[in-house]
Amino acid sequence: LFSCDREADEEGNNGEYMVTSYAPFTSEEWLEVVINSITYRITVTVDFSITSWSALQSCISRSKNGTILTLSQNLTARSDDSALLIPAGKTLTINLAGFTLHRALYYGDTGDVMKEDGQVIVIESGAELTLSGKGKMKGGYAQKGGGIYNGGTLNIDGDILLTYNKAEDGGGIYN
């Protein structure tokens, strides 16, 4: 999960240690490093930005139950991205924090593309998602639940606008 390397300073002397994470994490993590027979416990806190649709899915998949993921920018799905999947057994919160999740399949006019997994978010049976903060979810286009297909538990705790989502059943939310 982590590695620790010592970087040289400007004069080429041994400088600070750099801790690198090889997988996203969403809570405080720690590692122990032994340097000259002394064991150091290093605590690493979360300080990252979710900058893409796939990065958000990765954080959802790897997060521990009870995690709160907070957006720091608008996220738009690419054409090869799937719906954000909240898998069975997962309990988490996504705080939109004033930003938009845009699936980019439905625009309300031409260029609309219905996909089998065209929802913005799919919540599987046995999963629980809380959407919090203020924000928008748009651009989903699916047979059921253009915005959200809810097979589990959905809590909305904030000012969440589901707009420009299209479906045969449940344009915003299918329960």
Short mmCIF file of C-alpha atoms in Angstrom, two decimals:
data_model
loop_
_atom_site.label_atom_id
_atom_site.label_comp_id
_atom_site.label_asym_id
_atom_site.label_seq_id
_atom_site.Cartn_x
_atom_site.Cartn_y
_atom_site.Cartn_z
CA LEU A 1 0.00 0.00 0.00
CA PHE A 2 2.86 2.43 0.85
CA SER A 3 6.54 2.88 0.21
CA CYS A 4 8.99 5.21 1.91
CA ASP A 5 12.02 6.71 0.16
CA ARG A 6 14.56 9.26 1.24
CA GLU A 7 15.01 12.20 -1.11
CA ALA A 8 18.21 14.18 -1.51
CA ASP A 9 18.14 17.88 -0.69
CA GLU A 10 19.44 20.61 -3.05
CA GLU A 11 23.08 19.88 -2.11
CA GLY A 12 22.68 16.13 -2.70
CA ASN A 13 22.60 15.28 1.01
CA ASN A 14 20.03 12.92 2.44
CA GLY A 15 16.90 14.96 2.90
CA GLU A 16 13.32 14.30 3.87
CA TYR A 17 11.51 11.01 3.54
CA MET A 18 8.75 10.74 0.95
CA VAL A 19 5.85 8.39 1.68
CA THR A 20 3.99 7.24 -1.43
CA SER A 21 0.58 5.57 -1.48
CA TYR A 22 -0.05 3.08 -4.28
CA ALA A 23 -3.79 2.90 -3.78
CA PRO A 24 -6.32 5.57 -2.86
CA PHE A 25 -7.47 5.54 0.72
CA THR A 26 -10.27 7.42 2.36
CA SER A 27 -9.41 7.38 6.03
CA GLU A 28 -6.41 7.86 8.25
CA GLU A 29 -3.85 5.11 7.59
CA TRP A 30 -0.48 4.36 9.16
CA LEU A 31 2.73 2.49 8.50
CA GLU A 32 5.84 1.66 10.45
CA VAL A 33 9.29 2.38 9.05
CA VAL A 34 12.56 1.15 10.56
CA ILE A 35 15.50 3.54 10.06
CA ASN A 36 18.83 2.78 11.74
CA SER A 37 17.12 0.24 14.04
CA ILE A 38 14.59 2.82 15.22
CA THR A 39 10.92 2.14 14.44
CA TYR A 40 8.84 5.15 13.44
CA ARG A 41 5.07 5.05 13.17
CA ILE A 42 3.90 7.39 10.43
CA THR A 43 0.28 8.44 10.30
CA VAL A 44 -0.98 9.49 6.90
CA THR A 45 -4.18 11.48 6.68
CA VAL A 46 -6.35 11.92 3.63
CA ASP A 47 -5.43 14.96 1.57
CA PHE A 48 -6.35 14.38 -2.03
CA SER A 49 -8.77 15.52 -4.68
CA ILE A 50 -11.02 13.22 -6.64
CA THR A 51 -10.38 14.51 -10.14
CA SER A 52 -12.18 12.03 -12.39
CA TRP A 53 -15.23 9.78 -12.60
CA SER A 54 -13.04 6.66 -12.47
CA ALA A 55 -11.14 8.00 -9.43
CA LEU A 56 -14.44 8.48 -7.61
CA GLN A 57 -15.48 4.90 -8.46
CA SER A 58 -12.12 3.65 -7.20
CA CYS A 59 -12.58 5.53 -3.91
CA ILE A 60 -16.12 4.14 -3.58
CA SER A 61 -14.90 0.59 -4.18
CA ARG A 62 -11.94 0.80 -1.79
CA SER A 63 -13.51 2.87 0.98
CA LYS A 64 -14.30 1.50 4.39
CA ASN A 65 -17.90 1.54 5.60
CA GLY A 66 -18.79 4.90 7.11
CA THR A 67 -16.45 6.85 4.81
CA ILE A 68 -17.44 10.34 3.65
CA LEU A 69 -16.19 11.19 0.15
CA THR A 70 -16.29 14.93 -0.56
CA LEU A 71 -16.14 16.29 -4.09
CA SER A 72 -13.75 19.16 -4.78
CA GLN A 73 -14.79 19.79 -8.39
CA ASN A 74 -17.43 18.91 -10.98
CA LEU A 75 -17.00 15.41 -12.41
CA THR A 76 -18.14 14.39 -15.89
CA ALA A 77 -18.16 10.76 -17.03
CA ARG A 78 -16.32 9.79 -20.19
CA SER A 79 -18.16 7.79 -22.85
CA ASP A 80 -16.55 4.54 -21.65
CA ASP A 81 -17.36 5.12 -17.95
CA SER A 82 -20.13 3.15 -16.26
CA ALA A 83 -22.60 4.26 -13.62
CA LEU A 84 -21.04 4.87 -10.22
CA LEU A 85 -21.69 1.57 -8.41
CA ILE A 86 -22.31 1.33 -4.68
CA PRO A 87 -21.76 -2.41 -4.12
CA ALA A 88 -23.68 -4.66 -1.73
CA GLY A 89 -22.36 -4.39 1.82
CA LYS A 90 -21.02 -0.85 1.34
CA THR A 91 -22.25 2.08 3.50
CA LEU A 92 -20.91 5.52 2.63
CA THR A 93 -21.66 9.19 2.10
CA ILE A 94 -20.91 11.29 -0.95
CA ASN A 95 -20.89 15.00 -0.12
CA LEU A 96 -21.44 16.88 -3.38
CA ALA A 97 -20.15 20.08 -1.70
CA GLY A 98 -21.72 22.36 -4.32
CA PHE A 99 -20.46 20.36 -7.31
CA THR A 100 -22.08 18.31 -10.09
CA LEU A 101 -21.90 14.66 -11.10
CA HIS A 102 -22.62 14.65 -14.86
CA ARG A 103 -23.07 11.31 -16.66
CA ALA A 104 -23.10 13.12 -20.04
CA LEU A 105 -25.66 10.84 -21.73
CA TYR A 106 -28.74 13.08 -21.70
CA TYR A 107 -28.75 16.75 -22.63
CA GLY A 108 -32.46 17.36 -23.08
CA ASP A 109 -32.22 17.69 -26.84
CA THR A 110 -30.15 15.95 -29.51
CA GLY A 111 -27.16 13.74 -28.89
CA ASP A 112 -28.87 11.66 -26.18
CA VAL A 113 -27.61 8.09 -25.74
CA MET A 114 -29.49 5.51 -23.64
CA LYS A 115 -27.23 2.85 -22.10
CA GLU A 116 -28.04 -0.25 -20.10
CA ASP A 117 -25.94 1.16 -17.23
CA GLY A 118 -26.70 4.78 -18.08
CA GLN A 119 -27.58 5.87 -14.55
CA VAL A 120 -25.45 8.36 -12.67
CA ILE A 121 -25.44 6.08 -9.58
CA VAL A 122 -26.53 2.46 -9.01
CA ILE A 123 -27.05 1.31 -5.41
CA GLU A 124 -27.05 -2.48 -5.13
CA SER A 125 -29.24 -4.45 -2.72
CA GLY A 126 -27.59 -4.41 0.71
CA ALA A 127 -25.74 -1.14 0.05
CA GLU A 128 -26.47 2.22 1.67
CA LEU A 129 -25.64 5.63 0.20
CA THR A 130 -26.17 9.04 1.74
CA LEU A 131 -25.95 12.02 -0.59
CA SER A 132 -25.17 15.16 1.38
CA GLY A 133 -24.38 18.81 0.86
CA LYS A 134 -25.65 20.83 -2.04
CA GLY A 135 -25.10 19.77 -5.62
CA LYS A 136 -26.45 18.37 -8.88
CA MET A 137 -26.65 14.98 -10.54
CA LYS A 138 -27.46 15.11 -14.22
CA GLY A 139 -27.07 13.55 -17.63
CA GLY A 140 -28.16 9.97 -16.81
CA TYR A 141 -30.19 8.06 -19.41
CA ALA A 142 -31.27 4.48 -18.69
CA GLN A 143 -34.29 2.18 -18.83
CA LYS A 144 -34.83 2.52 -15.04
CA GLY A 145 -33.54 5.37 -12.91
CA GLY A 146 -31.78 7.90 -15.09
CA GLY A 147 -30.29 9.65 -12.08
CA ILE A 148 -30.23 6.92 -9.43
CA TYR A 149 -31.20 3.26 -9.56
CA ASN A 150 -31.78 2.37 -5.91
CA GLY A 151 -31.85 -1.32 -5.05
CA GLY A 152 -30.59 -0.70 -1.51
CA THR A 153 -30.97 2.26 0.85
CA LEU A 154 -30.72 5.88 -0.29
CA ASN A 155 -30.63 8.84 2.12
CA ILE A 156 -30.65 12.40 0.84
CA ASP A 157 -29.36 14.86 3.43
CA GLY A 158 -29.01 18.17 1.68
CA ASP A 159 -30.05 20.15 -1.36
CA ILE A 160 -29.48 17.62 -4.15
CA LEU A 161 -30.91 18.56 -7.55
CA LEU A 162 -31.50 15.67 -9.95
CA THR A 163 -31.96 17.34 -13.32
CA TYR A 164 -31.68 16.40 -16.99
CA ASN A 165 -31.91 12.67 -16.28
CA LYS A 166 -34.15 10.48 -18.45
CA ALA A 167 -35.59 6.98 -18.07
CA GLU A 168 -38.66 4.97 -19.01
CA ASP A 169 -39.23 4.49 -15.25
CA GLY A 170 -37.96 6.96 -12.66
CA GLY A 171 -36.13 9.73 -14.48
CA GLY A 172 -34.59 11.06 -11.26
CA ILE A 173 -34.78 8.04 -8.93
CA TYR A 174 -36.00 4.49 -9.47
CA ASN A 175 -36.70 2.69 -6.18
#
